[in-house]
């Protein structure tokens, strides 16, 4: 059972645990946006960066880095904190109206961004990939994917058209950290506005 030191606190974690699990076990708050229990770690948002000071010094993503015996971790070291603030500035520029992003940024003392604001002021998607991964890895539908590169990158269905692969389960909306995925049930259909898709609702065979 690995033993780690997190911000001066000693914690014991199970084999195959991650640094993030050790941090949470130590009772330390560390924000995450692209991490969700039950899905493989992705490391996209970089908000869980921490500083490993022993056995060697480096900045690591806590969500995907395996915990090992003897590790000494500082969750608010200067380098990790600076990178988190920079990432939050990027997110504020991309999603200036997102209450979730604004709140997380405020926690780190970030209230404005030096980067140009997104022309789409109502944008809420931070490209964390949770919706894509839950659809692919848990649901098995693979109805969503990343489209394009650079500033034009987005999440959507193939050709941004109605998806025949979508089963309307709503898992994408359930895991979205910013509320970017919009769905509603209308006239016997589950309408997934974000994906330009509508799926007929089916009664439960057990309870109707």
N, CA, C and O of each residue as an XYZ file, in Angstrom:
832
protein
N       0.851     -1.191      0.000
C       0.000      0.000      0.000
C       0.895      1.253      0.000
O       1.572      1.514      0.995
N       0.913      2.032     -1.095
C       1.774      3.212     -1.176
C       1.443      4.253     -0.103
O       0.282      4.468      0.244
N       2.475      4.877      0.399
C       2.334      5.958      1.372
C       2.891      7.240      0.750
O       4.037      7.275      0.303
N       2.067      8.291      0.727
C       2.463      9.553      0.121
C       2.320     10.674      1.142
O       1.606     10.543      2.136
N       3.001     11.761      0.881
C       2.842     12.962      1.684
C       2.214     14.032      0.804
O       2.808     14.456     -0.187
N       1.016     14.467      1.165
C       0.273     15.470      0.403
C       0.157     16.734      1.239
O      -0.530     16.744      2.261
N       0.818     17.786      0.817
C       0.791     19.057      1.567
C       1.098     18.829      3.049
O       0.472     19.422      3.927
N       2.061     17.971      3.301
C       2.486     17.711      4.673
C       1.681     16.653      5.401
O       1.990     16.326      6.547
N       0.646     16.106      4.756
C      -0.179     15.076      5.384
C       0.185     13.709      4.809
O       0.367     13.558      3.601
N       0.287     12.733      5.681
C       0.604     11.374      5.255
C      -0.681     10.621      4.928
O      -1.619     10.588      5.726
N      -0.708     10.014      3.738
C      -1.885      9.245      3.327
C      -1.435      7.889      2.795
O      -0.360      7.762      2.210
N      -2.273      6.884      3.006
C      -2.038      5.539      2.484
C      -3.138      5.251      1.463
O      -4.322      5.395      1.769
N      -2.760      4.852      0.274
C      -3.735      4.606     -0.790
C      -3.590      3.182     -1.308
O      -2.527      2.579     -1.162
N      -4.644      2.635     -1.913
C      -4.555      1.282     -2.470
C      -3.591      1.226     -3.652
O      -3.263      2.249     -4.254
N      -3.153      0.039     -3.965
C      -2.345     -0.157     -5.172
C      -3.152      0.303     -6.389
O      -4.374      0.160     -6.424
N      -2.459      0.851     -7.377
C      -3.048      1.322     -8.624
C      -3.869      2.602     -8.458
O      -4.582      2.994     -9.382
N      -3.783      3.259     -7.302
C      -4.459      4.534     -7.122
C      -3.694      5.623     -7.882
O      -2.516      5.463     -8.202
N      -4.381      6.725     -8.161
C      -3.742      7.870     -8.801
C      -3.393      8.920     -7.755
O      -3.844      8.858     -6.611
N      -2.590      9.874     -8.167
C      -2.254     10.977     -7.265
C      -3.512     11.766     -6.910
O      -3.649     12.228     -5.777
N      -4.428     11.925     -7.858
C      -5.668     12.637     -7.562
C      -6.452     11.945     -6.451
O      -6.980     12.603     -5.555
N      -6.526     10.631     -6.512
C      -7.221      9.891     -5.457
C      -6.536     10.085     -4.110
O      -7.197     10.183     -3.076
N      -5.201     10.140     -4.131
C      -4.456     10.381     -2.890
C      -4.717     11.790     -2.364
O      -4.871     11.993     -1.160
N      -4.764     12.755     -3.273
C      -5.022     14.141     -2.877
C      -6.403     14.258     -2.234
O      -6.563     14.905     -1.199
N      -7.383     13.633     -2.851
C      -8.739     13.697     -2.299
C      -8.823     12.947     -0.976
O      -9.545     13.364     -0.070
N      -8.100     11.856     -0.860
C      -8.099     11.118      0.390
C      -7.478     11.957      1.512
O      -7.829     11.805      2.682
N      -6.560     12.833      1.140
C      -5.939     13.712      2.128
C      -6.852     14.872      2.514
O      -6.524     15.660      3.401
N      -8.003     14.972      1.842
C      -8.943     16.033      2.159
C      -8.612     17.365      1.517
O      -9.081     18.412      1.963
N      -7.802     17.325      0.466
C      -7.389     18.553     -0.211
C      -8.276     18.779     -1.434
O      -8.471     17.866     -2.237
N      -8.808     19.977     -1.576
C      -9.640     20.308     -2.731
C      -8.758     20.601     -3.934
O      -7.852     21.432     -3.865
N      -9.027     19.918     -5.028
C      -8.304     20.135     -6.275
C      -9.325     20.070     -7.400
O      -9.922     19.022     -7.647
N      -9.524     21.183     -8.074
C     -10.557     21.260     -9.108
C     -10.215     20.380    -10.306
O      -9.050     20.235    -10.675
N     -11.251     19.797    -10.905
C     -11.099     19.044    -12.153
C     -12.297     19.348    -13.037
O     -13.399     19.586    -12.542
N     -12.077     19.339    -14.346
C     -13.174     19.532    -15.289
C     -13.290     18.380    -16.283
O     -14.387     18.072    -16.748
N     -12.168     17.742    -16.612
C     -12.217     16.667    -17.607
C     -12.174     15.294    -16.962
O     -12.131     14.288    -17.670
N     -12.184     15.226    -15.636
C     -12.107     13.940    -14.938
C     -13.496     13.527    -14.476
O     -14.280     14.347    -13.998
N     -13.786     12.229    -14.631
C     -15.056     11.681    -14.155
C     -14.831     10.232    -13.752
O     -14.303      9.438    -14.531
N     -15.231      9.891    -12.537
C     -15.072      8.514    -12.076
C     -15.760      7.553    -13.040
O     -16.904      7.775    -13.437
N     -15.069      6.506    -13.407
C     -15.632      5.525    -14.330
C     -15.091      5.649    -15.738
O     -15.304      4.760    -16.563
N     -14.382      6.755    -16.032
C     -13.770      6.931    -17.342
C     -12.254      7.002    -17.201
O     -11.752      7.482    -16.184
N     -11.521      6.533    -18.201
C     -10.057      6.667    -18.146
C      -9.660      8.137    -18.053
O     -10.312      9.000    -18.639
N      -8.600      8.414    -17.322
C      -8.123      9.792    -17.189
C      -7.710     10.328    -18.559
O      -7.223      9.589    -19.414
N      -7.917     11.627    -18.741
C      -7.690     12.256    -20.042
C      -6.662     13.378    -19.953
O      -5.870     13.566    -20.876
N      -6.668     14.117    -18.859
C      -5.668     15.166    -18.638
C      -5.784     16.352    -19.554
O      -4.772     16.968    -19.889
N      -7.006     16.701    -19.979
C      -7.170     17.786    -20.936
C      -7.214     19.168    -20.295
O      -6.652     20.119    -20.839
N      -7.874     19.290    -19.150
C      -8.099     20.629    -18.593
C      -6.882     21.174    -17.856
O      -6.735     22.391    -17.741
N      -6.014     20.314    -17.358
C      -4.773     20.681    -16.656
C      -5.026     21.408    -15.343
O      -4.108     22.018    -14.795
N      -6.232     21.357    -14.833
C      -6.522     22.031    -13.570
C      -6.078     21.217    -12.361
O      -6.030     21.741    -11.248
N      -5.754     19.951    -12.564
C      -5.328     19.115    -11.436
C      -3.811     18.993    -11.372
O      -3.292     18.086    -10.722
N      -3.096     19.893    -12.036
C      -1.641     19.844    -11.971
C      -1.157     20.096    -10.551
O      -1.645     20.992     -9.862
N      -0.192     19.291    -10.127
C       0.433     19.444     -8.809
C       1.939     19.312     -8.974
O       2.427     18.919    -10.034
N       2.660     19.642     -7.930
C       4.118     19.543     -7.992
C       4.610     18.341     -7.190
O       4.378     18.232     -5.986
N       5.283     17.460     -7.884
C       5.955     16.334     -7.246
C       7.334     16.817     -6.829
O       8.134     17.210     -7.678
N       7.625     16.794     -5.524
C       8.921     17.293     -5.046
C       9.886     16.174     -4.675
O      11.084     16.418     -4.534
N       9.393     14.974     -4.517
C      10.250     13.814     -4.237
C       9.515     12.565     -4.734
O       8.296     12.480     -4.581
N      10.217     11.604     -5.321
C      11.676     11.461     -5.356
C      12.387     12.363     -6.361
O      13.611     12.477     -6.306
N      11.664     13.007     -7.275
C      12.270     13.984     -8.178
C      11.260     15.106     -8.384
O      10.061     14.905     -8.196
N      11.730     16.266     -8.763
C      10.843     17.422     -8.882
C      10.305     17.542    -10.301
O      11.068     17.608    -11.265
N       8.985     17.571    -10.414
C       8.344     17.806    -11.693
C       6.876     18.162    -11.468
O       6.316     17.905    -10.403
N       6.272     18.754    -12.483
C       4.850     19.090    -12.438
C       4.080     17.987    -13.144
O       4.409     17.626    -14.274
N       3.056     17.447    -12.490
C       2.357     16.276    -13.016
C       0.842     16.476    -12.978
O       0.339     17.204    -12.122
N       0.106     15.834    -13.901
C      -1.359     15.830    -13.826
C      -1.806     14.781    -12.816
O      -1.557     13.590    -13.003
N      -2.454     15.211    -11.765
C      -2.813     14.286    -10.683
C      -3.794     13.213    -11.130
O      -3.779     12.106    -10.593
N      -4.652     13.521    -12.109
C      -5.698     12.574    -12.489
C      -5.154     11.323    -13.163
O      -5.754     10.253    -13.062
N      -4.020     11.451    -13.852
C      -3.506     10.324    -14.627
C      -2.179      9.778    -14.114
O      -1.702      8.757    -14.609
N      -1.582     10.434    -13.141
C      -0.266      9.998    -12.657
C      -0.445      8.968    -11.546
O      -1.151      9.230    -10.572
N       0.184      7.799    -11.678
C       0.020      6.758    -10.654
C       0.699      7.139     -9.340
O       1.824      7.640     -9.334
N       0.011      6.897     -8.238
C       0.588      7.139     -6.913
C       1.636      6.078     -6.625
O       1.454      4.904     -6.948
N       2.736      6.501     -6.014
C       3.819      5.571     -5.687
C       4.339      5.868     -4.289
O       4.270      6.997     -3.803
N       4.852      4.840     -3.666
C       5.356      4.967     -2.306
C       6.486      5.998     -2.232
O       7.388      6.009     -3.070
N       6.421      6.854     -1.227
C       7.477      7.830     -1.016
C       7.279      9.159     -1.714
O       8.097     10.063     -1.539
N       6.220      9.313     -2.502
C       5.977     10.576     -3.190
C       5.676     11.687     -2.191
O       4.996     11.480     -1.186
N       6.202     12.874     -2.496
C       5.868     14.079     -1.739
C       5.242     15.061     -2.722
O       5.861     15.437     -3.717
N       4.014     15.471     -2.436
C       3.235     16.285     -3.359
C       2.884     17.621     -2.725
O       2.477     17.683     -1.565
N       3.048     18.697     -3.504
C       2.550     20.019     -3.122
C       1.468     20.407     -4.121
O       1.739     20.569     -5.311
N       0.251     20.553     -3.635
C      -0.855     20.833     -4.564
C      -0.899     22.290     -5.002
O      -1.491     22.606     -6.034
N      -0.283     23.181     -4.236
C      -0.325     24.597     -4.588
C       1.085     25.181     -4.704
O       1.344     26.313     -4.295
N       1.988     24.374     -5.273
C       3.322     24.882     -5.560
C       3.257     25.984     -6.601
O       2.281     26.047     -7.348
N       4.250     26.851     -6.682
C       4.188     28.016     -7.572
C       4.066     27.688     -9.052
O       3.330     28.368     -9.767
N       4.766     26.667     -9.530
C       4.692     26.340    -10.959
C       3.326     25.773    -11.315
O       2.724     26.181    -12.308
N       2.832     24.833    -10.513
C       1.526     24.239    -10.788
C       0.432     25.297    -10.719
O      -0.474     25.308    -11.553
N       0.508     26.177     -9.741
C      -0.495     27.228     -9.595
C      -0.474     28.174    -10.789
O      -1.527     28.588    -11.274
N       0.712     28.514    -11.259
C       0.826     29.424    -12.402
C       0.217     28.806    -13.657
O      -0.458     29.499    -14.419
N       0.445     27.519    -13.881
C      -0.108     26.856    -15.064
C      -1.631     26.765    -14.950
O      -2.333     26.985    -15.936
N      -2.146     26.448    -13.771
C      -3.594     26.385    -13.590
C      -4.239     27.738    -13.881
O      -5.286     27.807    -14.523
N      -3.614     28.803    -13.409
C      -4.155     30.141    -13.661
C      -4.154     30.460    -15.152
O      -5.096     31.062    -15.666
N      -3.090     30.053    -15.841
C      -3.010     30.286    -17.279
C      -4.123     29.535    -18.010
O      -4.765     30.086    -18.904
N      -4.350     28.278    -17.627
C      -5.410     27.496    -18.264
C      -6.780     28.120    -18.005
O      -7.641     28.122    -18.885
N      -6.981     28.645    -16.810
C      -8.252     29.287    -16.501
C      -8.428     30.572    -17.303
O      -9.552     30.934    -17.652
N      -7.345     31.253    -17.592
C      -7.445     32.428    -18.460
C      -7.888     32.024    -19.866
O      -8.723     32.688    -20.479
N      -7.319     30.929    -20.367
C      -7.740     30.423    -21.678
C      -9.235     30.099    -21.667
O      -9.963     30.445    -22.597
N      -9.678     29.435    -20.606
C     -11.088     29.040    -20.521
C     -12.002     30.244    -20.387
O     -13.100     30.254    -20.944
N     -11.565     31.255    -19.659
C     -12.363     32.473    -19.543
C     -12.501     33.159    -20.897
O     -13.555     33.709    -21.216
N     -11.435     33.125    -21.692
C     -11.498     33.730    -23.015
C     -12.428     32.940    -23.931
O     -13.142     33.519    -24.751
N     -12.417     31.615    -23.788
C     -13.263     30.781    -24.646
C     -14.722     30.833    -24.209
O     -15.625     30.914    -25.042
N     -14.946     30.786    -22.896
C     -16.318     30.723    -22.356
C     -16.532     31.846    -21.334
O     -16.670     31.575    -20.141
N     -16.560     33.103    -21.793
C     -16.610     34.225    -20.850
C     -17.871     34.285    -20.001
O     -17.870     34.911    -18.942
N     -18.947     33.643    -20.450
C     -20.203     33.710    -19.708
C     -20.457     32.473    -18.839
O     -21.490     32.390    -18.175
N     -19.534     31.522    -18.836
C     -19.741     30.300    -18.065
C     -19.585     30.568    -16.567
O     -18.520     30.978    -16.107
N     -20.647     30.334    -15.825
C     -20.592     30.542    -14.381
C     -19.627     29.562    -13.717
O     -18.960     29.907    -12.742
N     -19.556     28.346    -14.243
C     -18.648     27.343    -13.691
C     -17.197     27.791    -13.844
O     -16.420     27.730    -12.891
N     -16.840     28.237    -15.031
C     -15.462     28.669    -15.279
C     -15.139     29.923    -14.473
O     -14.050     30.041    -13.911
N     -16.060     30.835    -14.418
C     -15.821     32.074    -13.660
C     -15.615     31.769    -12.172
O     -14.782     32.390    -11.512
N     -16.379     30.813    -11.657
C     -16.245     30.459    -10.239
C     -14.902     29.785     -9.969
O     -14.232     30.108     -8.988
N     -14.507     28.850    -10.836
C     -13.219     28.182    -10.661
C     -12.064     29.175    -10.784
O     -11.085     29.104    -10.040
N     -12.195     30.104    -11.737
C     -11.154     31.106    -11.914
C     -11.041     31.993    -10.669
O      -9.942     32.320    -10.223
N     -12.183     32.368    -10.126
C     -12.173     33.214     -8.934
C     -11.492     32.518     -7.759
O     -10.825     33.165     -6.951
N     -11.665     31.189     -7.664
C     -10.999     30.434     -6.599
C      -9.481     30.568     -6.672
O      -8.789     30.530     -5.655
N      -8.979     30.723     -7.890
C      -7.528     30.847     -8.088
C      -7.099     32.310     -8.185
O      -5.935     32.603     -8.459
N      -8.042     33.226     -7.960
C      -7.704     34.640     -8.022
C      -7.659     35.204     -9.427
O      -7.097     36.277     -9.643
N      -8.245     34.494    -10.396
C      -8.263     34.951    -11.783
C      -9.619     35.581    -12.072
O     -10.640     34.894    -12.038
N      -9.641     36.864    -12.354
C     -10.900     37.574    -12.617
C     -10.975     38.141    -14.027
O     -12.029     38.614    -14.451
N      -9.869     38.097    -14.752
C      -9.867     38.574    -16.132
C      -8.823     37.797    -16.911
O      -7.990     37.098    -16.332
N      -8.874     37.926    -18.232
C      -7.956     37.180    -19.085
C      -7.241     38.120    -20.030
O      -7.801     39.125    -20.466
N      -6.004     37.786    -20.342
C      -5.218     38.598    -21.275
C      -5.455     38.179    -22.725
O      -4.948     38.816    -23.648
N      -6.234     37.094    -22.926
C      -6.438     36.560    -24.265
C      -7.727     37.113    -24.880
O      -8.651     37.477    -24.152
N      -7.796     37.177    -26.206
C      -8.996     37.700    -26.867
C     -10.220     36.853    -26.551
O     -10.148     35.624    -26.551
N     -11.331     37.505    -26.285
C     -12.564     36.799    -25.953
C     -13.150     36.118    -27.183
O     -13.034     36.618    -28.302
N     -13.775     34.981    -26.958
C     -14.453     34.249    -28.020
C     -15.556     35.118    -28.619
O     -16.312     35.763    -27.892
N     -15.643     35.130    -29.945
C     -16.699     35.907    -30.595
C     -18.076     35.367    -30.250
O     -19.059     36.110    -30.259
N     -18.152     34.064    -29.944
C     -19.409     33.464    -29.515
C     -19.470     33.569    -27.988
O     -19.004     32.683    -27.272
N     -20.041     34.646    -27.518
C     -20.024     34.924    -26.079
C     -20.797     33.891    -25.267
O     -20.559     33.738    -24.069
N     -21.728     33.176    -25.914
C     -22.544     32.195    -25.193
C     -21.921     30.799    -25.217
O     -22.564     29.839    -24.793
N     -20.694     30.666    -25.699
C     -20.031     29.359    -25.749
C     -19.827     28.824    -24.336
O     -19.368     29.546    -23.450
N     -20.176     27.535    -24.130
C     -19.991     26.893    -22.844
C     -19.079     25.669    -22.912
O     -18.641     25.160    -21.880
N     -18.795     25.200    -24.120
C     -17.976     23.996    -24.273
C     -16.500     24.337    -24.109
O     -15.976     25.222    -24.787
N     -15.833     23.622    -23.200
C     -14.402     23.836    -22.977
C     -13.556     22.744    -23.625
O     -12.349     22.678    -23.392
N     -14.175     21.888    -24.434
C     -13.464     20.822    -25.146
C     -12.793     19.837    -24.198
O     -11.702     19.341    -24.480
N     -13.444     19.555    -23.077
C     -12.885     18.612    -22.106
C     -12.972     17.168    -22.596
O     -12.236     16.304    -22.120
N     -13.871     16.904    -23.547
C     -13.983     15.568    -24.120
C     -14.788     14.581    -23.312
O     -14.882     13.417    -23.702
N     -15.381     14.997    -22.191
C     -16.144     14.050    -21.370
C     -17.316     13.456    -22.139
O     -17.560     12.252    -22.056
N     -18.042     14.280    -22.886
C     -19.205     13.769    -23.621
C     -18.773     12.755    -24.675
O     -19.426     11.729    -24.865
N     -17.666     13.050    -25.361
C     -17.153     12.134    -26.385
C     -16.750     10.809    -25.757
O     -17.055      9.744    -26.293
N     -16.068     10.876    -24.624
C     -15.536      9.663    -23.996
C     -16.629      8.817    -23.342
O     -16.573      7.589    -23.400
N     -17.620      9.459    -22.721
C     -18.674      8.661    -22.098
C     -19.514      7.972    -23.165
O     -19.965      6.843    -22.973
N     -19.725      8.653    -24.291
C     -20.493      8.055    -25.396
C     -19.741      6.866    -25.998
O     -20.339      5.851    -26.354
N     -18.430      7.012    -26.103
C     -17.610      5.953    -26.707
C     -17.270      4.845    -25.726
O     -17.447      3.667    -26.035
N     -16.782      5.213    -24.542
C     -16.204      4.227    -23.633
C     -17.214      3.548    -22.718
O     -17.011      2.393    -22.343
N     -18.293      4.228    -22.349
C     -19.283      3.627    -21.463
C     -20.555      3.222    -22.194
O     -21.044      2.105    -22.028
N     -21.088      4.128    -23.001
C     -22.331      3.830    -23.711
C     -22.068      2.918    -24.912
O     -22.872      2.041    -25.227
N     -20.937      3.137    -25.570
C     -20.598      2.314    -26.728
C     -21.264      2.751    -28.014
O     -21.286      1.994    -28.985
N     -21.807      3.958    -28.042
C     -22.512      4.425    -29.239
C     -21.577      5.127    -30.224
O     -21.780      5.050    -31.435
N     -20.570      5.801    -29.715
C     -19.626      6.553    -30.545
C     -20.359      7.508    -31.482
O     -20.050      7.596    -32.670
N     -21.330      8.216    -30.928
C     -22.106      9.154    -31.733
C     -21.432     10.512    -31.848
O     -21.802     11.310    -32.709
N     -20.442     10.793    -30.991
C     -19.814     12.110    -30.950
C     -18.324     12.009    -31.215
O     -17.715     10.948    -31.074
N     -17.757     13.133    -31.598
C     -16.315     13.180    -31.802
C     -15.844     14.617    -31.892
O     -16.655     15.541    -31.958
N     -14.526     14.804    -31.895
C     -13.957     16.133    -32.089
C     -13.900     16.431    -33.579
O     -13.617     15.553    -34.394
N     -14.172     17.680    -33.918
C     -14.182     18.109    -35.314
C     -13.265     19.313    -35.454
O     -13.373     20.270    -34.686
N     -12.363     19.274    -36.430
C     -11.490     20.409    -36.691
C     -10.309     20.483    -35.749
O     -10.111     19.621    -34.893
N      -9.525     21.541    -35.929
C      -8.323     21.750    -35.133
C      -8.213     23.215    -34.717
O      -8.908     24.084    -35.244
N      -7.337     23.461    -33.775
C      -7.064     24.831    -33.372
C      -8.286     25.548    -32.828
O      -9.148     24.919    -32.214
N      -8.376     26.858    -33.043
C      -9.490     27.640    -32.504
C     -10.862     27.193    -33.011
O     -11.880     27.441    -32.365
N     -10.881     26.529    -34.181
C     -12.152     26.105    -34.767
C     -12.610     24.737    -34.266
O     -13.670     24.256    -34.665
N     -11.832     24.118    -33.408
C     -12.177     22.776    -32.943
C     -13.495     22.797    -32.173
O     -13.772     23.734    -31.424
N     -14.300     21.760    -32.365
C     -15.568     21.643    -31.670
C     -15.933     20.178    -31.491
O     -15.282     19.287    -32.036
N     -16.986     19.949    -30.717
C     -17.511     18.603    -30.515
C     -18.836     18.497    -31.234
O     -19.648     19.421    -31.186
N     -19.064     17.378    -31.901
C     -20.333     17.215    -32.586
C     -20.477     15.837    -33.184
O     -19.612     14.975    -33.029
N     -21.585     15.647    -33.870
C     -21.841     14.410    -34.594
C     -21.157     14.484    -35.955
O     -20.788     15.575    -36.390
N     -20.977     13.359    -36.638
C     -20.374     13.407    -37.967
C     -21.118     14.355    -38.897
O     -22.338     14.265    -39.041
N     -20.384     15.256    -39.523
C     -20.920     16.252    -40.450
C     -21.914     17.207    -39.763
O     -22.674     17.909    -40.430
N     -21.897     17.219    -38.429
C     -22.788     18.095    -37.652
C     -24.251     17.887    -38.031
O     -25.047     18.826    -38.058
N     -24.578     16.642    -38.319
C     -25.939     16.304    -38.737
C     -26.572     15.342    -37.740
O     -25.911     14.877    -36.812
N     -27.855     15.047    -37.935
C     -28.564     14.079    -37.088
C     -27.773     12.779    -37.007
O     -27.296     12.261    -38.016
N     -27.643     12.266    -35.793
C     -26.855     11.048    -35.594
C     -27.754      9.827    -35.459
O     -28.605      9.767    -34.572
N     -27.558      8.858    -36.344
C     -28.287      7.606    -36.253
C     -27.734      6.734    -35.123
O     -28.424      5.842    -34.630
N     -26.490      6.994    -34.717
C     -25.871      6.187    -33.670
C     -26.330      6.595    -32.274
O     -26.237      5.799    -31.339
N     -26.822      7.818    -32.118
C     -27.226      8.311    -30.804
C     -28.464      7.567    -30.313
O     -29.434      7.406    -31.054
N     -28.425      7.111    -29.054
C     -29.576      6.408    -28.481
C     -30.366      7.300    -27.525
O     -31.341      6.855    -26.918
N     -29.944      8.561    -27.391
C     -30.693      9.504    -26.570
C     -30.614      9.237    -25.079
O     -31.529      9.597    -24.338
N     -29.542      8.615    -24.630
C     -29.442      8.253    -23.214
C     -29.236      9.460    -22.303
O     -29.605      9.427    -21.129
N     -28.648     10.524    -22.844
C     -28.414     11.718    -22.049
C     -27.146     11.683    -21.223
O     -26.913     12.594    -20.428
N     -26.312     10.654    -21.385
C     -25.073     10.568    -20.615
C     -24.154     11.748    -20.903
O     -23.440     12.218    -20.017
N     -24.176     12.221    -22.139
C     -23.320     13.350    -22.517
C     -23.666     14.587    -21.695
O     -22.778     15.307    -21.240
N     -24.955     14.827    -21.511
C     -25.384     15.983    -20.719
C     -25.084     15.775    -19.243
O     -24.764     16.728    -18.532
N     -25.187     14.536    -18.779
C     -24.976     14.245    -17.359
C     -23.536     14.503    -16.932
O     -23.296     14.933    -15.803
N     -22.572     14.248    -17.817
C     -21.174     14.410    -17.436
C     -20.599     15.777    -17.803
O     -19.506     16.123    -17.353
N     -21.304     16.549    -18.601
C     -20.788     17.853    -19.031
C     -20.613     18.771    -17.824
O     -21.582     19.016    -17.106
N     -19.415     19.281    -17.580
C     -19.181     20.077    -16.374
C     -19.690     21.511    -16.447
O     -19.796     22.179    -15.418
N     -20.005     21.989    -17.635
C     -20.394     23.390    -17.774
C     -21.821     23.592    -18.271
O     -22.253     24.728    -18.464
N     -22.557     22.501    -18.481
C     -23.925     22.629    -18.981
C     -24.003     22.973    -20.450
O     -24.998     23.541    -20.900
N     -22.970     22.638    -21.209
C     -22.948     22.981    -22.627
C     -23.870     22.110    -23.467
O     -24.323     22.533    -24.530
N     -24.152     20.895    -23.000
C     -24.991     19.963    -23.765
C     -26.456     20.199    -23.405
O     -26.851     20.036    -22.250
N     -27.247     20.578    -24.383
C     -28.645     20.928    -24.156
C     -29.565     19.823    -24.685
O     -29.546     19.509    -25.876
N     -30.360     19.245    -23.804
C     -31.340     18.247    -24.213
C     -32.657     18.511    -23.500
O     -32.676     19.106    -22.423
N     -33.755     18.070    -24.098
C     -35.066     18.138    -23.458
C     -35.989     17.100    -24.092
O     -35.770     16.662    -25.222
N     -37.024     16.717    -23.345
C     -38.010     15.774    -23.847
C     -39.227     16.553    -24.329
O     -39.835     17.309    -23.571
N     -39.575     16.357    -25.609
C     -40.674     17.099    -26.227
C     -41.516     16.157    -27.069
O     -41.011     15.515    -27.990
N     -42.815     16.075    -26.746
C     -43.750     15.307    -27.573
C     -43.251     13.899    -27.883
O     -43.259     13.467    -29.036
N     -42.824     13.201    -26.860
C     -42.415     11.815    -27.039
C     -41.049     11.624    -27.657
O     -40.697     10.517    -28.063
N     -40.281     12.687    -27.733
C     -38.932     12.584    -28.288
C     -37.930     13.217    -27.345
O     -38.235     14.199    -26.668
N     -36.742     12.658    -27.302
C     -35.640     13.307    -26.609
C     -34.871     14.116    -27.645
O     -34.247     13.564    -28.551
N     -34.929     15.421    -27.493
C     -34.296     16.322    -28.452
C     -32.939     16.751    -27.894
O     -32.856     17.387    -26.843
N     -31.898     16.398    -28.608
C     -30.540     16.773    -28.226
C     -30.120     17.956    -29.098
O     -29.534     17.787    -30.167
N     -30.432     19.142    -28.618
C     -30.215     20.344    -29.416
C     -28.760     20.500    -29.825
O     -28.467     20.907    -30.949
N     -27.857     20.180    -28.926
C     -26.434     20.361    -29.219
C     -25.962     19.495    -30.376
O     -24.998     19.832    -31.063
N     -26.651     18.370    -30.588
C     -26.215     17.419    -31.620
C     -27.185     17.379    -32.806
O     -27.049     16.532    -33.689
N     -28.145     18.275    -32.828
C     -29.112     18.321    -33.944
C     -29.776     16.956    -34.163
O     -29.974     16.510    -35.293
N     -30.106     16.320    -33.052
C     -30.613     14.950    -33.106
C     -31.850     14.807    -32.230
O     -31.922     15.401    -31.154
N     -32.822     14.025    -32.684
C     -34.009     13.707    -31.901
C     -34.206     12.192    -31.920
O     -34.115     11.556    -32.970
N     -34.475     11.628    -30.748
C     -34.629     10.182    -30.615
C     -35.981      9.889    -29.967
O     -36.279     10.453    -28.913
N     -36.816      9.019    -30.567
C     -38.103      8.688    -29.951
C     -37.915      8.061    -28.576
O     -37.066      7.186    -28.410
N     -38.682      8.488    -27.604
C     -38.630      7.892    -26.272
C     -39.325      6.554    -26.279
O     -40.373      6.400    -26.906
N     -38.754      5.579    -25.585
C     -39.306      4.238    -25.525
C     -39.753      3.939    -24.094
O     -39.022      4.245    -23.153
N     -40.945      3.345    -23.906
C     -41.377      3.014    -22.535
C     -40.531      1.895    -21.941
O     -40.068      1.004    -22.653
N     -40.338      1.953    -20.644
C     -39.591      0.917    -19.956
C     -40.365     -0.400    -20.023
O     -41.546     -0.424    -19.678
N     -39.741     -1.487    -20.451
C     -40.468     -2.763    -20.539
C     -40.889     -3.317    -19.191
O     -41.757     -4.186    -19.110
N     -40.267     -2.810    -18.131
C     -40.606     -3.317    -16.797
C     -41.751     -2.591    -16.142
O     -42.621     -3.209    -15.529
N     -41.753     -1.262    -16.271
C     -42.793     -0.468    -15.564
C     -43.637      0.380    -16.495
O     -44.568      1.055    -16.055
N     -43.315      0.348    -17.788
C     -44.047      1.133    -18.791
C     -43.907      2.620    -18.574
O     -44.465      3.410    -19.335
